[in-house]
Amino acid sequence: ATGARSRQRTVVSQQRLARSATLDLTVADVDQAAAKVRSAAARVDGAVTSEEVSSDEGHAWGEVVVTVPSSRLDTTLDALSELGTVERRTTSTSDESSTYTDTASRIKTMRASIARVQRLIASTDDIDQLVTLESDLSTRQADLESLLAQLKDLERRTSTSPVTVSLSQEGAPEREDEDATGFVAGLSAGWDAFGSSAAVLLTVLGALTPFAALGLLVTAPLVWWWRRRRVSAPLVPAAGGPARRHG
C-alpha cells in the first residue's frame, strides 16, 4: 500500500497543467485598481504582461494582464477579488503532461542520434560520406533546437499562469447588447428605419422643390394664354350646316 501511494505521488508531481484565469471587476477608481493589480502580481513574483486604461465622458475602464506562478494562481485571484465587486471569475486548465513527456523523450532520442552521427564523422576519412554526415548533423541539430524551444514553452506555460483582469468604473453605463431581440428591439429597429426613410424622402423633396417652382413660373403664363385664346376664338359653323343667325 505504501508503494502504491508513493507511485501515485510521483505521477501527480509529474503532471503538467497549464492554467489561466479571467476576472471582471467593478471598482470605484480604475487607475488605483490597476496599480493594486500590479502590486498584487509583484508580491508573488509575477509580472505585468500588458495594460490598457482609458476613459470616456467621465467613465473609465481598463484591462491588465499579469502572469503569476501557477502555484499562486488561486491566492492571487482571491487577493484581486478584494479590489472591487466581482462580476465574473473564470479559470481554465489544460493537461500538457503527455505533450511534455513526448517532447522530452524526443529530445533524448535526438541527442543520442546526434552523438552517433558525431562519432561517425570522427571515424570516417571518406570525403563524400563526411559531407553527407555533416549535412545530416546540421539537420538534426536544428530539429533539436526546435524541440528544446517547445519544451521551454511548455515549462513556461505549466509553471506560470496568465490572469486577465478587466476593470470597470462603478456607475458606468451598460453596454448595449448587439444581439438584442424581442418586441422592443423590433420596434426600435422599425422606428429607426421609418425615420431614415422619412429623412430620405424629405431630402428628395427639398432637392426637387426649386425645379418645381421654376417649372411653375415658366408654364403658368403659357396656360393662362392658352385659356384666353380658347375663350376669345369665334365659333365657326360646320360645312353644310345652317348659318348662324344674327339678331
PDB file of C-alpha atoms in Angstrom:
ATOM      1  CA  ALA A   1       0.000   0.000   0.000  1.00  0.00           C
ATOM      2  CA  THR A   2       2.896   2.307   0.814  1.00  0.00           C
ATOM      3  CA  GLY A   3       4.457   1.612  -2.588  1.00  0.00           C
ATOM      4  CA  ALA A   4       1.147   2.381  -4.354  1.00  0.00           C
ATOM      5  CA  ARG A   5       0.840   5.730  -2.541  1.00  0.00           C
ATOM      6  CA  SER A   6       4.428   6.560  -3.452  1.00  0.00           C
ATOM      7  CA  ARG A   7       3.810   5.828  -7.123  1.00  0.00           C
ATOM      8  CA  GLN A   8       0.638   7.927  -7.043  1.00  0.00           C
ATOM      9  CA  ARG A   9       2.541  10.901  -5.564  1.00  0.00           C
ATOM     10  CA  THR A  10       5.161  10.507  -8.293  1.00  0.00           C
ATOM     11  CA  VAL A  11       2.510  10.619 -11.031  1.00  0.00           C
ATOM     12  CA  VAL A  12       0.895  13.715  -9.516  1.00  0.00           C
ATOM     13  CA  SER A  13       4.254  15.506  -9.181  1.00  0.00           C
ATOM     14  CA  GLN A  14       4.958  14.876 -12.867  1.00  0.00           C
ATOM     15  CA  GLN A  15       1.617  16.268 -14.002  1.00  0.00           C
ATOM     16  CA  ARG A  16       1.960  19.372 -16.142  1.00  0.00           C
ATOM     17  CA  LEU A  17      -1.071  21.668 -16.056  1.00  0.00           C
ATOM     18  CA  ALA A  18      -1.415  24.922 -17.981  1.00  0.00           C
ATOM     19  CA  ARG A  19      -3.792  27.216 -16.112  1.00  0.00           C
ATOM     20  CA  SER A  20      -5.223  30.647 -16.907  1.00  0.00           C
ATOM     21  CA  ALA A  21      -7.874  32.901 -15.391  1.00  0.00           C
ATOM     22  CA  THR A  22     -10.062  35.917 -16.102  1.00  0.00           C
ATOM     23  CA  LEU A  23     -11.518  38.316 -13.563  1.00  0.00           C
ATOM     24  CA  ASP A  24     -14.087  41.064 -14.237  1.00  0.00           C
ATOM     25  CA  LEU A  25     -14.295  43.705 -11.517  1.00  0.00           C
ATOM     26  CA  THR A  26     -16.368  46.819 -10.908  1.00  0.00           C
ATOM     27  CA  VAL A  27     -14.242  49.293  -8.970  1.00  0.00           C
ATOM     28  CA  ALA A  28     -14.535  52.834  -7.637  1.00  0.00           C
ATOM     29  CA  ASP A  29     -11.317  54.044  -9.284  1.00  0.00           C
ATOM     30  CA  VAL A  30      -9.873  52.248 -12.297  1.00  0.00           C
ATOM     31  CA  ASP A  31      -6.406  53.816 -12.067  1.00  0.00           C
ATOM     32  CA  GLN A  32      -5.999  52.893  -8.415  1.00  0.00           C
ATOM     33  CA  ALA A  33      -7.300  49.383  -9.036  1.00  0.00           C
ATOM     34  CA  ALA A  34      -4.847  48.883 -11.907  1.00  0.00           C
ATOM     35  CA  ALA A  35      -1.983  49.919  -9.634  1.00  0.00           C
ATOM     36  CA  LYS A  36      -3.135  47.423  -6.993  1.00  0.00           C
ATOM     37  CA  VAL A  37      -3.276  44.665  -9.622  1.00  0.00           C
ATOM     38  CA  ARG A  38       0.355  45.376 -10.491  1.00  0.00           C
ATOM     39  CA  SER A  39       1.292  45.316  -6.804  1.00  0.00           C
ATOM     40  CA  ALA A  40      -0.519  42.018  -6.227  1.00  0.00           C
ATOM     41  CA  ALA A  41       1.389  40.428  -9.092  1.00  0.00           C
ATOM     42  CA  ALA A  42       4.719  41.743  -7.814  1.00  0.00           C
ATOM     43  CA  ARG A  43       4.094  40.293  -4.340  1.00  0.00           C
ATOM     44  CA  VAL A  44       4.026  36.759  -5.791  1.00  0.00           C
ATOM     45  CA  ASP A  45       6.977  37.340  -8.145  1.00  0.00           C
ATOM     46  CA  GLY A  46       4.659  37.862 -11.098  1.00  0.00           C
ATOM     47  CA  ALA A  47       4.876  40.355 -13.916  1.00  0.00           C
ATOM     48  CA  VAL A  48       2.602  42.630 -15.939  1.00  0.00           C
ATOM     49  CA  THR A  49       2.197  41.340 -19.495  1.00  0.00           C
ATOM     50  CA  SER A  50       0.020  44.162 -20.838  1.00  0.00           C
ATOM     51  CA  GLU A  51      -2.032  47.062 -19.528  1.00  0.00           C
ATOM     52  CA  GLU A  52      -4.612  49.413 -21.053  1.00  0.00           C
ATOM     53  CA  VAL A  53      -6.608  52.027 -19.148  1.00  0.00           C
ATOM     54  CA  SER A  54      -8.867  54.601 -20.822  1.00  0.00           C
ATOM     55  CA  SER A  55     -11.806  56.870 -20.060  1.00  0.00           C
ATOM     56  CA  ASP A  56     -14.694  58.451 -21.956  1.00  0.00           C
ATOM     57  CA  GLU A  57     -17.178  61.064 -20.742  1.00  0.00           C
ATOM     58  CA  GLY A  58     -16.221  60.623 -17.111  1.00  0.00           C
ATOM     59  CA  HIS A  59     -16.306  56.814 -17.149  1.00  0.00           C
ATOM     60  CA  ALA A  60     -13.128  54.733 -17.068  1.00  0.00           C
ATOM     61  CA  TRP A  61     -12.313  51.127 -17.803  1.00  0.00           C
ATOM     62  CA  GLY A  62      -9.182  49.092 -18.240  1.00  0.00           C
ATOM     63  CA  GLU A  63      -7.602  45.695 -18.705  1.00  0.00           C
ATOM     64  CA  VAL A  64      -4.455  44.460 -17.006  1.00  0.00           C
ATOM     65  CA  VAL A  65      -2.888  41.102 -17.869  1.00  0.00           C
ATOM     66  CA  VAL A  66      -0.454  39.702 -15.321  1.00  0.00           C
ATOM     67  CA  THR A  67       1.492  36.441 -15.226  1.00  0.00           C
ATOM     68  CA  VAL A  68       1.912  34.754 -11.854  1.00  0.00           C
ATOM     69  CA  PRO A  69       3.340  31.421 -10.696  1.00  0.00           C
ATOM     70  CA  SER A  70       0.751  28.688 -11.232  1.00  0.00           C
ATOM     71  CA  SER A  71       1.128  27.590  -7.620  1.00  0.00           C
ATOM     72  CA  ARG A  72      -0.024  31.074  -6.510  1.00  0.00           C
ATOM     73  CA  LEU A  73      -2.869  31.488  -9.000  1.00  0.00           C
ATOM     74  CA  ASP A  74      -5.754  30.813  -6.605  1.00  0.00           C
ATOM     75  CA  THR A  75      -4.382  33.019  -3.822  1.00  0.00           C
ATOM     76  CA  THR A  76      -3.721  35.793  -6.338  1.00  0.00           C
ATOM     77  CA  LEU A  77      -7.292  35.608  -7.613  1.00  0.00           C
ATOM     78  CA  ASP A  78      -8.573  35.812  -4.034  1.00  0.00           C
ATOM     79  CA  ALA A  79      -6.457  38.912  -3.425  1.00  0.00           C
ATOM     80  CA  LEU A  80      -7.550  40.582  -6.653  1.00  0.00           C
ATOM     81  CA  SER A  81     -11.211  39.884  -5.871  1.00  0.00           C
ATOM     82  CA  GLU A  82     -10.877  42.184  -2.857  1.00  0.00           C
ATOM     83  CA  LEU A  83     -10.293  45.196  -5.131  1.00  0.00           C
ATOM     84  CA  GLY A  84     -13.956  45.581  -6.112  1.00  0.00           C
ATOM     85  CA  THR A  85     -17.174  43.791  -6.942  1.00  0.00           C
ATOM     86  CA  VAL A  86     -16.600  40.539  -8.798  1.00  0.00           C
ATOM     87  CA  GLU A  87     -18.803  40.364 -11.883  1.00  0.00           C
ATOM     88  CA  ARG A  88     -17.197  37.219 -13.287  1.00  0.00           C
ATOM     89  CA  ARG A  89     -14.361  34.901 -12.285  1.00  0.00           C
ATOM     90  CA  THR A  90     -13.278  32.019 -14.505  1.00  0.00           C
ATOM     91  CA  THR A  91     -10.332  29.632 -14.632  1.00  0.00           C
ATOM     92  CA  SER A  92      -9.330  27.139 -17.287  1.00  0.00           C
ATOM     93  CA  THR A  93      -6.903  24.226 -17.146  1.00  0.00           C
ATOM     94  CA  SER A  94      -5.357  22.070 -19.846  1.00  0.00           C
ATOM     95  CA  ASP A  95      -3.269  18.983 -19.150  1.00  0.00           C
ATOM     96  CA  GLU A  96       0.028  19.178 -21.046  1.00  0.00           C
ATOM     97  CA  SER A  97       1.595  16.178 -19.302  1.00  0.00           C
ATOM     98  CA  SER A  98       1.629  13.856 -22.313  1.00  0.00           C
ATOM     99  CA  THR A  99       2.911  16.594 -24.627  1.00  0.00           C
ATOM    100  CA  TYR A 100       5.689  17.446 -22.197  1.00  0.00           C
ATOM    101  CA  THR A 101       6.692  13.791 -21.766  1.00  0.00           C
ATOM    102  CA  ASP A 102       6.664  13.165 -25.518  1.00  0.00           C
ATOM    103  CA  THR A 103       8.764  16.263 -26.242  1.00  0.00           C
ATOM    104  CA  ALA A 104      11.295  15.380 -23.536  1.00  0.00           C
ATOM    105  CA  SER A 105      11.555  11.844 -24.934  1.00  0.00           C
ATOM    106  CA  ARG A 106      12.143  13.113 -28.467  1.00  0.00           C
ATOM    107  CA  ILE A 107      14.876  15.422 -27.183  1.00  0.00           C
ATOM    108  CA  LYS A 108      16.628  12.496 -25.505  1.00  0.00           C
ATOM    109  CA  THR A 109      16.415  10.430 -28.702  1.00  0.00           C
ATOM    110  CA  MET A 110      17.638  13.304 -30.842  1.00  0.00           C
ATOM    111  CA  ARG A 111      20.642  13.925 -28.619  1.00  0.00           C
ATOM    112  CA  ALA A 112      21.627  10.263 -28.836  1.00  0.00           C
ATOM    113  CA  SER A 113      21.252  10.407 -32.636  1.00  0.00           C
ATOM    114  CA  ILE A 114      23.449  13.493 -32.853  1.00  0.00           C
ATOM    115  CA  ALA A 115      26.125  11.841 -30.726  1.00  0.00           C
ATOM    116  CA  ARG A 116      26.073   8.809 -33.027  1.00  0.00           C
ATOM    117  CA  VAL A 117      26.487  10.965 -36.147  1.00  0.00           C
ATOM    118  CA  GLN A 118      29.328  12.868 -34.493  1.00  0.00           C
ATOM    119  CA  ARG A 119      31.128   9.584 -33.794  1.00  0.00           C
ATOM    120  CA  LEU A 120      30.707   8.564 -37.441  1.00  0.00           C
ATOM    121  CA  ILE A 121      32.147  11.883 -38.576  1.00  0.00           C
ATOM    122  CA  ALA A 122      35.144  11.422 -36.323  1.00  0.00           C
ATOM    123  CA  SER A 123      35.829   7.894 -37.625  1.00  0.00           C
ATOM    124  CA  THR A 124      35.469   8.425 -41.403  1.00  0.00           C
ATOM    125  CA  ASP A 125      38.047   9.521 -43.944  1.00  0.00           C
ATOM    126  CA  ASP A 126      35.720   9.431 -46.937  1.00  0.00           C
ATOM    127  CA  ILE A 127      35.094  12.991 -48.161  1.00  0.00           C
ATOM    128  CA  ASP A 128      31.694  12.235 -49.728  1.00  0.00           C
ATOM    129  CA  GLN A 129      30.470  10.417 -46.633  1.00  0.00           C
ATOM    130  CA  LEU A 130      31.816  13.233 -44.462  1.00  0.00           C
ATOM    131  CA  VAL A 131      29.816  15.850 -46.393  1.00  0.00           C
ATOM    132  CA  THR A 132      26.663  13.751 -46.119  1.00  0.00           C
ATOM    133  CA  LEU A 133      27.120  13.156 -42.388  1.00  0.00           C
ATOM    134  CA  GLU A 134      27.777  16.832 -41.676  1.00  0.00           C
ATOM    135  CA  SER A 135      24.610  17.808 -43.564  1.00  0.00           C
ATOM    136  CA  ASP A 136      22.647  15.216 -41.583  1.00  0.00           C
ATOM    137  CA  LEU A 137      24.172  16.516 -38.360  1.00  0.00           C
ATOM    138  CA  SER A 138      23.108  20.097 -39.127  1.00  0.00           C
ATOM    139  CA  THR A 139      19.525  18.979 -39.784  1.00  0.00           C
ATOM    140  CA  ARG A 140      19.338  17.018 -36.544  1.00  0.00           C
ATOM    141  CA  GLN A 141      20.824  19.870 -34.528  1.00  0.00           C
ATOM    142  CA  ALA A 142      18.193  22.237 -35.959  1.00  0.00           C
ATOM    143  CA  ASP A 143      15.460  19.746 -35.009  1.00  0.00           C
ATOM    144  CA  LEU A 144      16.912  19.525 -31.514  1.00  0.00           C
ATOM    145  CA  GLU A 145      16.839  23.313 -31.126  1.00  0.00           C
ATOM    146  CA  SER A 146      13.180  23.336 -32.166  1.00  0.00           C
ATOM    147  CA  LEU A 147      12.299  20.611 -29.642  1.00  0.00           C
ATOM    148  CA  LEU A 148      14.174  22.439 -26.888  1.00  0.00           C
ATOM    149  CA  ALA A 149      12.211  25.618 -27.651  1.00  0.00           C
ATOM    150  CA  GLN A 150       8.927  23.671 -27.493  1.00  0.00           C
ATOM    151  CA  LEU A 151       9.912  22.141 -24.154  1.00  0.00           C
ATOM    152  CA  LYS A 152      10.861  25.551 -22.778  1.00  0.00           C
ATOM    153  CA  ASP A 153       7.497  26.969 -23.828  1.00  0.00           C
ATOM    154  CA  LEU A 154       5.705  24.046 -22.167  1.00  0.00           C
ATOM    155  CA  GLU A 155       7.675  24.598 -18.973  1.00  0.00           C
ATOM    156  CA  ARG A 156       6.742  28.292 -19.022  1.00  0.00           C
ATOM    157  CA  ARG A 157       3.046  27.608 -19.645  1.00  0.00           C
ATOM    158  CA  THR A 158       2.845  24.956 -16.933  1.00  0.00           C
ATOM    159  CA  SER A 159       4.800  26.923 -14.335  1.00  0.00           C
ATOM    160  CA  THR A 160       3.173  30.352 -14.811  1.00  0.00           C
ATOM    161  CA  SER A 161      -0.427  31.403 -15.366  1.00  0.00           C
ATOM    162  CA  PRO A 162      -1.803  34.486 -17.141  1.00  0.00           C
ATOM    163  CA  VAL A 163      -4.589  36.400 -15.387  1.00  0.00           C
ATOM    164  CA  THR A 164      -6.686  38.889 -17.384  1.00  0.00           C
ATOM    165  CA  VAL A 165      -8.261  41.483 -15.076  1.00  0.00           C
ATOM    166  CA  SER A 166     -10.986  43.665 -16.635  1.00  0.00           C
ATOM    167  CA  LEU A 167     -11.798  46.820 -14.663  1.00  0.00           C
ATOM    168  CA  SER A 168     -14.964  48.886 -14.995  1.00  0.00           C
ATOM    169  CA  GLN A 169     -15.836  52.020 -13.064  1.00  0.00           C
ATOM    170  CA  GLU A 170     -18.860  51.963 -10.787  1.00  0.00           C
ATOM    171  CA  GLY A 171     -21.865  53.697 -12.352  1.00  0.00           C
ATOM    172  CA  ALA A 172     -20.614  53.263 -15.918  1.00  0.00           C
ATOM    173  CA  PRO A 173     -23.420  52.813 -18.464  1.00  0.00           C
ATOM    174  CA  GLU A 174     -24.046  49.260 -19.510  1.00  0.00           C
ATOM    175  CA  ARG A 175     -23.020  48.306 -22.999  1.00  0.00           C
ATOM    176  CA  GLU A 176     -25.871  47.728 -25.396  1.00  0.00           C
ATOM    177  CA  ASP A 177     -26.445  44.161 -26.417  1.00  0.00           C
ATOM    178  CA  GLU A 178     -25.583  43.934 -30.090  1.00  0.00           C
ATOM    179  CA  ASP A 179     -27.777  40.839 -30.462  1.00  0.00           C
ATOM    180  CA  ALA A 180     -30.871  42.274 -28.751  1.00  0.00           C
ATOM    181  CA  THR A 181     -34.139  40.645 -29.832  1.00  0.00           C
ATOM    182  CA  GLY A 182     -37.798  40.832 -28.928  1.00  0.00           C
ATOM    183  CA  PHE A 183     -40.687  43.261 -29.427  1.00  0.00           C
ATOM    184  CA  VAL A 184     -38.876  46.319 -28.047  1.00  0.00           C
ATOM    185  CA  ALA A 185     -35.811  45.655 -30.200  1.00  0.00           C
ATOM    186  CA  GLY A 186     -38.017  45.152 -33.261  1.00  0.00           C
ATOM    187  CA  LEU A 187     -40.000  48.321 -32.518  1.00  0.00           C
ATOM    188  CA  SER A 188     -36.787  50.302 -32.108  1.00  0.00           C
ATOM    189  CA  ALA A 189     -35.391  48.928 -35.352  1.00  0.00           C
ATOM    190  CA  GLY A 190     -38.645  49.680 -37.197  1.00  0.00           C
ATOM    191  CA  TRP A 191     -38.789  53.233 -35.879  1.00  0.00           C
ATOM    192  CA  ASP A 192     -35.178  53.807 -36.897  1.00  0.00           C
ATOM    193  CA  ALA A 193     -35.962  52.507 -40.386  1.00  0.00           C
ATOM    194  CA  PHE A 194     -39.048  54.752 -40.622  1.00  0.00           C
ATOM    195  CA  GLY A 195     -37.027  57.770 -39.525  1.00  0.00           C
ATOM    196  CA  SER A 196     -34.356  57.011 -42.092  1.00  0.00           C
ATOM    197  CA  SER A 197     -36.930  56.607 -44.873  1.00  0.00           C
ATOM    198  CA  ALA A 198     -38.671  59.858 -43.937  1.00  0.00           C
ATOM    199  CA  ALA A 199     -35.364  61.684 -43.910  1.00  0.00           C
ATOM    200  CA  VAL A 200     -34.552  60.385 -47.377  1.00  0.00           C
ATOM    201  CA  LEU A 201     -37.990  61.400 -48.688  1.00  0.00           C
ATOM    202  CA  LEU A 202     -37.719  64.910 -47.264  1.00  0.00           C
ATOM    203  CA  THR A 203     -34.248  65.260 -48.734  1.00  0.00           C
ATOM    204  CA  VAL A 204     -35.550  64.309 -52.185  1.00  0.00           C
ATOM    205  CA  LEU A 205     -38.487  66.735 -51.880  1.00  0.00           C
ATOM    206  CA  GLY A 206     -36.154  69.507 -50.795  1.00  0.00           C
ATOM    207  CA  ALA A 207     -33.937  68.878 -53.793  1.00  0.00           C
ATOM    208  CA  LEU A 208     -36.873  68.909 -56.246  1.00  0.00           C
ATOM    209  CA  THR A 209     -38.655  71.998 -54.841  1.00  0.00           C
ATOM    210  CA  PRO A 210     -36.522  74.632 -56.691  1.00  0.00           C
ATOM    211  CA  PHE A 211     -37.053  72.836 -60.001  1.00  0.00           C
ATOM    212  CA  ALA A 212     -40.816  72.584 -59.386  1.00  0.00           C
ATOM    213  CA  ALA A 213     -41.036  76.327 -58.634  1.00  0.00           C
ATOM    214  CA  LEU A 214     -39.106  77.175 -61.785  1.00  0.00           C
ATOM    215  CA  GLY A 215     -41.356  74.949 -63.859  1.00  0.00           C
ATOM    216  CA  LEU A 216     -44.440  76.641 -62.413  1.00  0.00           C
ATOM    217  CA  LEU A 217     -43.123  80.094 -63.304  1.00  0.00           C
ATOM    218  CA  VAL A 218     -42.485  79.013 -66.887  1.00  0.00           C
ATOM    219  CA  THR A 219     -45.724  77.101 -67.536  1.00  0.00           C
ATOM    220  CA  ALA A 220     -48.196  79.395 -65.715  1.00  0.00           C
ATOM    221  CA  PRO A 221     -48.158  82.203 -68.403  1.00  0.00           C
ATOM    222  CA  LEU A 222     -48.465  79.634 -71.166  1.00  0.00           C
ATOM    223  CA  VAL A 223     -51.530  78.048 -69.540  1.00  0.00           C
ATOM    224  CA  TRP A 224     -53.142  81.483 -68.971  1.00  0.00           C
ATOM    225  CA  TRP A 225     -52.502  82.486 -72.602  1.00  0.00           C
ATOM    226  CA  TRP A 226     -53.937  79.215 -73.941  1.00  0.00           C
ATOM    227  CA  ARG A 227     -57.130  79.531 -71.903  1.00  0.00           C
ATOM    228  CA  ARG A 228     -57.691  83.193 -73.037  1.00  0.00           C
ATOM    229  CA  ARG A 229     -57.180  82.153 -76.639  1.00  0.00           C
ATOM    230  CA  ARG A 230     -59.806  79.419 -76.430  1.00  0.00           C
ATOM    231  CA  VAL A 231     -62.377  81.776 -74.850  1.00  0.00           C
ATOM    232  CA  SER A 232     -61.865  84.578 -77.419  1.00  0.00           C
ATOM    233  CA  ALA A 233     -61.869  82.362 -80.565  1.00  0.00           C
ATOM    234  CA  PRO A 234     -65.140  82.800 -82.753  1.00  0.00           C
ATOM    235  CA  LEU A 235     -67.414  79.822 -83.324  1.00  0.00           C
ATOM    236  CA  VAL A 236     -67.104  78.614 -86.955  1.00  0.00           C
ATOM    237  CA  PRO A 237     -70.138  76.624 -88.325  1.00  0.00           C
ATOM    238  CA  ALA A 238     -69.507  73.209 -89.711  1.00  0.00           C
ATOM    239  CA  ALA A 239     -69.576  72.709 -93.520  1.00  0.00           C
ATOM    240  CA  GLY A 240     -73.118  72.336 -94.917  1.00  0.00           C
ATOM    241  CA  GLY A 241     -74.701  73.275 -91.645  1.00  0.00           C
ATOM    242  CA  PRO A 242     -77.237  76.029 -91.098  1.00  0.00           C
ATOM    243  CA  ALA A 243     -75.867  79.518 -90.957  1.00  0.00           C
ATOM    244  CA  ARG A 244     -75.781  81.236 -87.599  1.00  0.00           C
ATOM    245  CA  ARG A 245     -78.491  83.894 -87.247  1.00  0.00           C
ATOM    246  CA  HIS A 246     -77.529  87.320 -86.260  1.00  0.00           C
ATOM    247  CA  GLY A 247     -80.119  89.146 -84.292  1.00  0.00           C
TER     248      GLY A 247
END
